[in-house]
Coordinates of C-alpha atoms in Angstrom, one line a residue:
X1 CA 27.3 -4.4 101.2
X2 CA 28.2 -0.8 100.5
X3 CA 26.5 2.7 101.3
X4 CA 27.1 5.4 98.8
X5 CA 28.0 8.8 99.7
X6 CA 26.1 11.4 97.3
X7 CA 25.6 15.2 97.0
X8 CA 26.3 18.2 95.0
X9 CA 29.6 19.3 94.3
X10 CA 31.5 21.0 97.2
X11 CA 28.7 19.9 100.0
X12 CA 31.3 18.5 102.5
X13 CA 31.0 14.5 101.2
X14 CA 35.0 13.8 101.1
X15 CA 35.1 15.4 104.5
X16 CA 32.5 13.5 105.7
X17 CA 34.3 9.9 104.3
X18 CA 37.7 10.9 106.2
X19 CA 36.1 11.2 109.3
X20 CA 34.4 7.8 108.6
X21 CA 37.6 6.1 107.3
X22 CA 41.3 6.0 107.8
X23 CA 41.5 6.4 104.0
X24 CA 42.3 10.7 103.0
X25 CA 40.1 11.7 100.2
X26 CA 41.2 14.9 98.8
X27 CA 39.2 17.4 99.8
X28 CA 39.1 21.5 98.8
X29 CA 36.7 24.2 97.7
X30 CA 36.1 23.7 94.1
X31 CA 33.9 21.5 92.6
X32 CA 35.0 18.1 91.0
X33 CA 37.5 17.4 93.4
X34 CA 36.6 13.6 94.0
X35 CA 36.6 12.2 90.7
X36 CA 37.3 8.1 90.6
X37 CA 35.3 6.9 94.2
X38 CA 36.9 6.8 96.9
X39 CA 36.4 3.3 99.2
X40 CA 36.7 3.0 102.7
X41 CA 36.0 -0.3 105.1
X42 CA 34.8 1.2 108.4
X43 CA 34.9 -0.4 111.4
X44 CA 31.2 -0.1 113.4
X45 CA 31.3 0.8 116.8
X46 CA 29.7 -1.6 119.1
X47 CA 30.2 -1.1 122.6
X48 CA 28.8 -4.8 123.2
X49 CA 32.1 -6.5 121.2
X50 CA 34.1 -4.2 124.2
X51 CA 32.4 -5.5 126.7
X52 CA 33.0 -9.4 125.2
X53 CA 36.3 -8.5 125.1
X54 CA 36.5 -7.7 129.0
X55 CA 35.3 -10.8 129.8
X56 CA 37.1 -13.1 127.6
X57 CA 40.4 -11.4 127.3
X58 CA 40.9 -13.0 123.5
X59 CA 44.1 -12.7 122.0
X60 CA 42.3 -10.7 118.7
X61 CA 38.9 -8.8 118.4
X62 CA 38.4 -8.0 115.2
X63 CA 34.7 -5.4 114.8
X64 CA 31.9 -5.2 112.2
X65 CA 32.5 -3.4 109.3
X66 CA 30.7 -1.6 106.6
X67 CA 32.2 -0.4 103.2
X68 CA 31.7 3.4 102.8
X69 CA 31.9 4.7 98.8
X70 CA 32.7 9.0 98.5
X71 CA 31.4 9.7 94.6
X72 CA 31.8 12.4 92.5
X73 CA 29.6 15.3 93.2
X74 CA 26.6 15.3 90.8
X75 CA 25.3 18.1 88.5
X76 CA 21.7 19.1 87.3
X77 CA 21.6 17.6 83.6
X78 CA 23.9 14.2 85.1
X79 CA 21.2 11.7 83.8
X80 CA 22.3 13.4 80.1
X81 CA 25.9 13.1 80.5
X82 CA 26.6 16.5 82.2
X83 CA 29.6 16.7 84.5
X84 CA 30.6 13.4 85.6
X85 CA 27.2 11.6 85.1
X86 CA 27.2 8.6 83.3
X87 CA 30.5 7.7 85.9
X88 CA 28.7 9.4 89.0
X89 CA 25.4 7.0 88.7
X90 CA 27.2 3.8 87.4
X91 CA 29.1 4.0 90.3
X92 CA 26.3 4.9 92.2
X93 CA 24.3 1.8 91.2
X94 CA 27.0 -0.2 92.3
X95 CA 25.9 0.9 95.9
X96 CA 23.3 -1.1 98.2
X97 CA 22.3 2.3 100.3
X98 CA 22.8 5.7 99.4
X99 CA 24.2 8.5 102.3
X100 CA 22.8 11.6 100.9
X101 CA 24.5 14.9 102.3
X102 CA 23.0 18.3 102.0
X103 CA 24.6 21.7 103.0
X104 CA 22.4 23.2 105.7
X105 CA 25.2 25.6 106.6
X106 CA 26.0 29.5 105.7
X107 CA 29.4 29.8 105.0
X108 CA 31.2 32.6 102.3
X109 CA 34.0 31.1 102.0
X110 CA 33.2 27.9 101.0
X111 CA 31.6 28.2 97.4
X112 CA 28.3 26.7 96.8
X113 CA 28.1 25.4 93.2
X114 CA 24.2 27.1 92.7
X115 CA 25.4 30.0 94.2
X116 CA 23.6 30.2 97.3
X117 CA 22.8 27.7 100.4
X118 CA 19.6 25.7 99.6
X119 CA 18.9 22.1 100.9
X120 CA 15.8 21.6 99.4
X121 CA 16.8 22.2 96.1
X122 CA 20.1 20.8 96.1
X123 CA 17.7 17.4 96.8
X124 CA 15.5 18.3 94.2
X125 CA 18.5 18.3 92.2
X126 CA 20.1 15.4 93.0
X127 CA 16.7 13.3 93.2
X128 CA 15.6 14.3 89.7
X129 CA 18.9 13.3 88.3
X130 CA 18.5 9.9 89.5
X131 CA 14.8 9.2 88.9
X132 CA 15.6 10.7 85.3
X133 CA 18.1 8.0 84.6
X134 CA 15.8 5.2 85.9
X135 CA 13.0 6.6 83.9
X136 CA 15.2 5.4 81.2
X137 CA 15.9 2.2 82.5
X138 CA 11.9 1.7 83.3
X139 CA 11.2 2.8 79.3
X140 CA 13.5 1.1 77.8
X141 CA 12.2 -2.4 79.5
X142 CA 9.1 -1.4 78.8
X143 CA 9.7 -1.1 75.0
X144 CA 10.7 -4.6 75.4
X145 CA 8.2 -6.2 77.3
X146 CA 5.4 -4.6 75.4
X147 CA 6.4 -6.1 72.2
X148 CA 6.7 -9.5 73.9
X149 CA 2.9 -8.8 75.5
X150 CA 1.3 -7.9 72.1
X151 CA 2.4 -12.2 71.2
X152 CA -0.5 -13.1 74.3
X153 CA 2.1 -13.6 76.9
X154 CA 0.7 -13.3 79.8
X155 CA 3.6 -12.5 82.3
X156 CA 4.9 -9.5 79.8
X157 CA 1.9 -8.6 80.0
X158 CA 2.0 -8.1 83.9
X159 CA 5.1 -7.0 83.8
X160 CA 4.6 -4.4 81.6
X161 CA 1.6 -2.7 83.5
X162 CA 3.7 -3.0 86.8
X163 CA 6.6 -1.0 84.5
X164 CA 3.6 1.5 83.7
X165 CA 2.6 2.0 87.4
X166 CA 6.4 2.7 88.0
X167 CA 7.0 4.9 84.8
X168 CA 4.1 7.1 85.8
X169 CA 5.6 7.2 89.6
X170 CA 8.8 8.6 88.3
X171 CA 7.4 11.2 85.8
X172 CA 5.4 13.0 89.2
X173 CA 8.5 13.2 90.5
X174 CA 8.8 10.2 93.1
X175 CA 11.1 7.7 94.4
X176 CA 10.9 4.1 93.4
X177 CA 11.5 3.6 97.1
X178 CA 8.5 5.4 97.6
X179 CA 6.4 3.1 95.9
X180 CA 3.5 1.0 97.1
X181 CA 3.6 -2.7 95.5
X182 CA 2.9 -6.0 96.6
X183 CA 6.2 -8.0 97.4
X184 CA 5.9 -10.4 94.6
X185 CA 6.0 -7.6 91.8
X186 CA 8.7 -5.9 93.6
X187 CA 11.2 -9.3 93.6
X188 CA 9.9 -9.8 90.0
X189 CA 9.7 -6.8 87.9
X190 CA 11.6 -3.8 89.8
X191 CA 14.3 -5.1 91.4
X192 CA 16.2 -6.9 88.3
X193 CA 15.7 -3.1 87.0
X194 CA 18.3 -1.8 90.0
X195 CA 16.7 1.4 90.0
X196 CA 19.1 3.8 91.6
X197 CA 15.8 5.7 93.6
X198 CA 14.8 1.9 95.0
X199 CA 17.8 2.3 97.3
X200 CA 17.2 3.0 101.1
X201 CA 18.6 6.7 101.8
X202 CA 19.6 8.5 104.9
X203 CA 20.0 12.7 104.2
X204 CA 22.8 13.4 106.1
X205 CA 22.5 17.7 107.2
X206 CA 26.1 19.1 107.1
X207 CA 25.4 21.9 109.7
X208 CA 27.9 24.2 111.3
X209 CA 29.4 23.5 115.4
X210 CA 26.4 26.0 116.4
X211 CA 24.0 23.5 114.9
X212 CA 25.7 20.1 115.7
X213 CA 23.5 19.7 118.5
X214 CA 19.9 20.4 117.7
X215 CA 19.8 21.5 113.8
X216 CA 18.9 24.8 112.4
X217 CA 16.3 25.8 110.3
X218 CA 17.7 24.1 107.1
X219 CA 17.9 20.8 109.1
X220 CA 13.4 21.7 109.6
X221 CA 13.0 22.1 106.0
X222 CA 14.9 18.7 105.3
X223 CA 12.6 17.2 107.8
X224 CA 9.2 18.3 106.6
X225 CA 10.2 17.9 102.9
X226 CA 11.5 14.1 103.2
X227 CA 8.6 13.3 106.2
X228 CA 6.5 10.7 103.2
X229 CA 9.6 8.9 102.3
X230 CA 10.1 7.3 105.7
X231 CA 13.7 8.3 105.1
X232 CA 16.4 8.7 108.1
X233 CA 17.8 12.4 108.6
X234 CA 20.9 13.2 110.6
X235 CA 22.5 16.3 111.8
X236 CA 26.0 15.9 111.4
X237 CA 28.9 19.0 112.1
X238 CA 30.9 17.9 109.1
X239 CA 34.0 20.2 109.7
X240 CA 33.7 20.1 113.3
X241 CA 34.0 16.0 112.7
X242 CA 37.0 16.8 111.0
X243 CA 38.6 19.3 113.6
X244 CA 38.3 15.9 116.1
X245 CA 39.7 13.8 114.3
X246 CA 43.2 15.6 113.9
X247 CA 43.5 15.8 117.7
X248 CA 45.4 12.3 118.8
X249 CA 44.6 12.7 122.5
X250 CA 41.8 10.8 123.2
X251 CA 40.5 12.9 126.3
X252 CA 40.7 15.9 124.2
X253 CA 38.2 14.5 121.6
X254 CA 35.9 13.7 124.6
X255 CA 36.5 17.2 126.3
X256 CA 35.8 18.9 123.0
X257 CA 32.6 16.8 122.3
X258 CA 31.3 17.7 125.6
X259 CA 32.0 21.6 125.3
X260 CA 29.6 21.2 121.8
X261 CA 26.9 18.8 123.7
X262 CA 27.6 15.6 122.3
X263 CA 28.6 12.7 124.1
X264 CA 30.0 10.8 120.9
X265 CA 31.1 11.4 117.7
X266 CA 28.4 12.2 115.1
X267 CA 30.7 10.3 112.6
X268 CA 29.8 6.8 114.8
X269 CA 25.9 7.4 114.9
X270 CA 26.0 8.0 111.1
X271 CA 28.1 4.2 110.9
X272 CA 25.8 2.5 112.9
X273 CA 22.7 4.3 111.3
X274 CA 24.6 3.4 107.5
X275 CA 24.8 -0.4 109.1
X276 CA 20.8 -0.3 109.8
X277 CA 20.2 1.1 106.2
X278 CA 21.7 -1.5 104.6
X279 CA 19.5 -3.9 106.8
X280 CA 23.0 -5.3 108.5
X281 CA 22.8 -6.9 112.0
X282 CA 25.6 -8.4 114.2
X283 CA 26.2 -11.7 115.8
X284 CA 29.7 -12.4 117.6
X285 CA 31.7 -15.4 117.8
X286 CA 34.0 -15.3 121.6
X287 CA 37.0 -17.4 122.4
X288 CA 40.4 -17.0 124.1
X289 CA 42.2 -17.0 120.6
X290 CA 39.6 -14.1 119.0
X291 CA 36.4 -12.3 119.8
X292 CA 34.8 -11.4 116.6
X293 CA 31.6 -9.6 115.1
X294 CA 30.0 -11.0 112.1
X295 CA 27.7 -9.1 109.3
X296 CA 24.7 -11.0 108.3
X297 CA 21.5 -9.6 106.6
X298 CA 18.3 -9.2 109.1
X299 CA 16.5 -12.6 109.0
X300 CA 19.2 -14.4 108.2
X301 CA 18.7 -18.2 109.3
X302 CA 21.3 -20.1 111.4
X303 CA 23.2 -21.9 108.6
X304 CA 23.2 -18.6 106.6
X305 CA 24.8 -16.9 109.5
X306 CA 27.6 -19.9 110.3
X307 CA 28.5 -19.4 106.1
X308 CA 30.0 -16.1 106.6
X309 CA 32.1 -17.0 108.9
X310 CA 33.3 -20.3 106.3
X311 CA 31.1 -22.0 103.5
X312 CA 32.2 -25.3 105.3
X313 CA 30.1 -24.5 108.2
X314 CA 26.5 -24.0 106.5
X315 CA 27.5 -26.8 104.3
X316 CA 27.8 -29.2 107.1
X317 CA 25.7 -27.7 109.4
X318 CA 24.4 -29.5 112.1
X319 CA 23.0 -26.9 114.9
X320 CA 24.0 -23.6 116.8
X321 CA 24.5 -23.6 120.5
X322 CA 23.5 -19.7 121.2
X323 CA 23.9 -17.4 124.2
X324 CA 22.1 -14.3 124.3
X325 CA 23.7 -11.1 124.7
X326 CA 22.0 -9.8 127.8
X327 CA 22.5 -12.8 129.4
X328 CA 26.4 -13.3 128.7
X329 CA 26.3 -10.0 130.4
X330 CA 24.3 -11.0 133.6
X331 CA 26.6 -14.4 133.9
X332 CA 29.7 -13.1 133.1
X333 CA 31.3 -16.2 131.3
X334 CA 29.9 -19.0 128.8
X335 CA 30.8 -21.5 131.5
X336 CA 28.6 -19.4 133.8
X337 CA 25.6 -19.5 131.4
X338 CA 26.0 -22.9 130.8
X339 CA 25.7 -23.6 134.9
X340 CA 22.6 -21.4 134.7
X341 CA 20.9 -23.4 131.3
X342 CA 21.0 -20.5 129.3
X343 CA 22.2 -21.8 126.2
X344 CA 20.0 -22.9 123.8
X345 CA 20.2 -25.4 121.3
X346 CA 18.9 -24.0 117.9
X347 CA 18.5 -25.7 114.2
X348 CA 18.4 -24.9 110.9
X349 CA 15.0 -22.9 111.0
X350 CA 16.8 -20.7 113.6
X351 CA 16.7 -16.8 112.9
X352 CA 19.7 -15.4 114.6
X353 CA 19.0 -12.5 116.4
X354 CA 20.9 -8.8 116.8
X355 CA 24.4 -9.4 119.5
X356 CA 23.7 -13.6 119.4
X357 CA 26.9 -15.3 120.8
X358 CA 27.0 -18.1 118.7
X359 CA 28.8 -22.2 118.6
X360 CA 28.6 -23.2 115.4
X361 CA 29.4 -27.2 115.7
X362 CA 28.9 -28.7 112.0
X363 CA 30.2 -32.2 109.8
X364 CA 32.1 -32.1 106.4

């Protein structure tokens, strides 16, 4: 699972994936620079898998992770071929979330490819690039399934007014993710389509250090103008993230955080935000030899949960002793839980819930 970071040319997005990942895009002031997508694997900061580690003093801990994309900045006229199109949304496609960063910052020296500092339109931009492309998705599926339809069959038929309803969405200007359909038509007919605008976004507002703490005005405009799409929006000090980072002293990041007003690194709110867009949720395993966090979709069921960790174990499961989170806290030690009869005994049907400390104990 992947997020996708997006913008204009030039809006701070290879900045931003530095201070997410160890990886060093290349960054400067000229549009273009990123051109084949750069991939990080970023570790999500969890203060619980810390405090597991206290307690069971493992010889490993080994964190969550998410997989950040930087992609080439996108021009107006990319859904034609303009610019890096054609590569900027294949590789954009290949996303599960997209990270969208706009410039809410007045800055001269740092060129703006429009010319002038405007959030809502750089969105506009970037929006109508990708609902142009999936218009053409949408029509050319269309032209398909309404050729099948005109034979009398009856689920072309469906599908082609449910492609209609979408088609029509797109022209006014919306979001697929924006869309009202019934769940059944959504698994059916849009999402073999991978629309690029069906992804869950976050609009990330590169401010300046002034800003970092409670926005500007650009940061109000993003808000009202993104309010229907029930869309995340973070402020985020982009170069100021950047200025941390170089500094290896880890009191100085604190004391320099605390002389802006934050009392953590945007950077880590926007990883844990990026881990809730892509629907991610966290359940640990703890032992002396390794305490470890493990990345399973919401709603994942117990057997689902014990295959990411080895296909052996949903194979053969048989059930999952759990401990909850809060109350390996309160007892201080599995053996301690166990005294108290707090670990449950859960089957297959078994929804594993967010900071679980799960046995898995299974046959093969």
């Amino acid at each position: 699972m992947k997020a996708g970071i997006v913008g204009l040319p030039n809006v701070g997005k290879s900045t931003l994936f530095n201070c997410l990942s160890n990886a060093k895009a290349q960054s400067a002031n000229f549009p273009f620079c990123t051109i084949e997508p750069n991939i990080g694997v970023v570790n999500v900061p969890d203060p619980r898998i810390a405090f597991l580690e206290g307690l069971v003093n493992p010889e490993r801990v080994v964190p969550a992770t998410v997989e950040i994309v930087d992609i080439a900045g996108l021009v107006k006229g990319a859904s034609k071929g303009e610019g890096l199109g054609n590569q900027f949304l294949g590789n954009i496609r290949e996303t599960d979330a997209i990270l969208h960063v706009l410039r809410c910052f007045d800055n001269d020296n740092i060129v703006h490819v429009d010319g002038s500092v405007d959030p809502l339109r750089d969105k506009d931009t970037i929006d109508m690039e990708l609902q142009l492309k999936d218009l053409e998705t949408v029509e050319k599926r269309l032209q398909k399934v309404e050729r099948i339809g005109k034979t009398g069959n009856k689920e072309a038929q469906k599908e082609a007014a449910v492609l209609e309803i979408i088609k029509i969405h797109l022209e006014s200007g919306s979001s697929v993710r924006s869309l009202e359909l019934s769940e059944d038509d959504y698994t059916a007919f849009v999402k073999p389509l991978q629309c690029i605008t069906a992804k869950p976004v976050m609009y990330v507002c590169n401010v300046d250090e002034k800003a970092a703490v409670s926005g500007n005005s650009y940061v109000d405009q993003v808000k009202q103008a993104v309010a229907s799409e029930n869309a995340e929006v973070l402020v985020l000090a982009v170069g100021t993230e950047a200025d941390i980072n170089e500094l290896d002293d880890f009191e100085e990041r604190q004391l320099f955080l605390e002389d802006i007003g934050l009392e953590e690194p945007g950077s880590a709110k926007l990883i844990r935000s990026a881990y809730k867009l892509l629907k991610l949720q966290t359940f640990f395993t703890a032992g002396v030899k390794e305490v470890r966090a493990w990345t399973i979709p919401i709603g994942s069921l117990a057997p689902q949960a014990a295959g990411v960790i080895h296909t052996d174990f949903e194979k053969g499961f048989i059930r999952a002793e759990v401990i909850a989170y809060n109350d390996y806290v309160e007892f201080g030690s599995e053996a301690k839980v166990k005294e108290a009869g707090k670990i449950r005994v859960e089957g297959k049907n078994y929804t594993v819930k967010d900071g679980d400390v799960v046995h898995f104990l299974f046959n093969v």
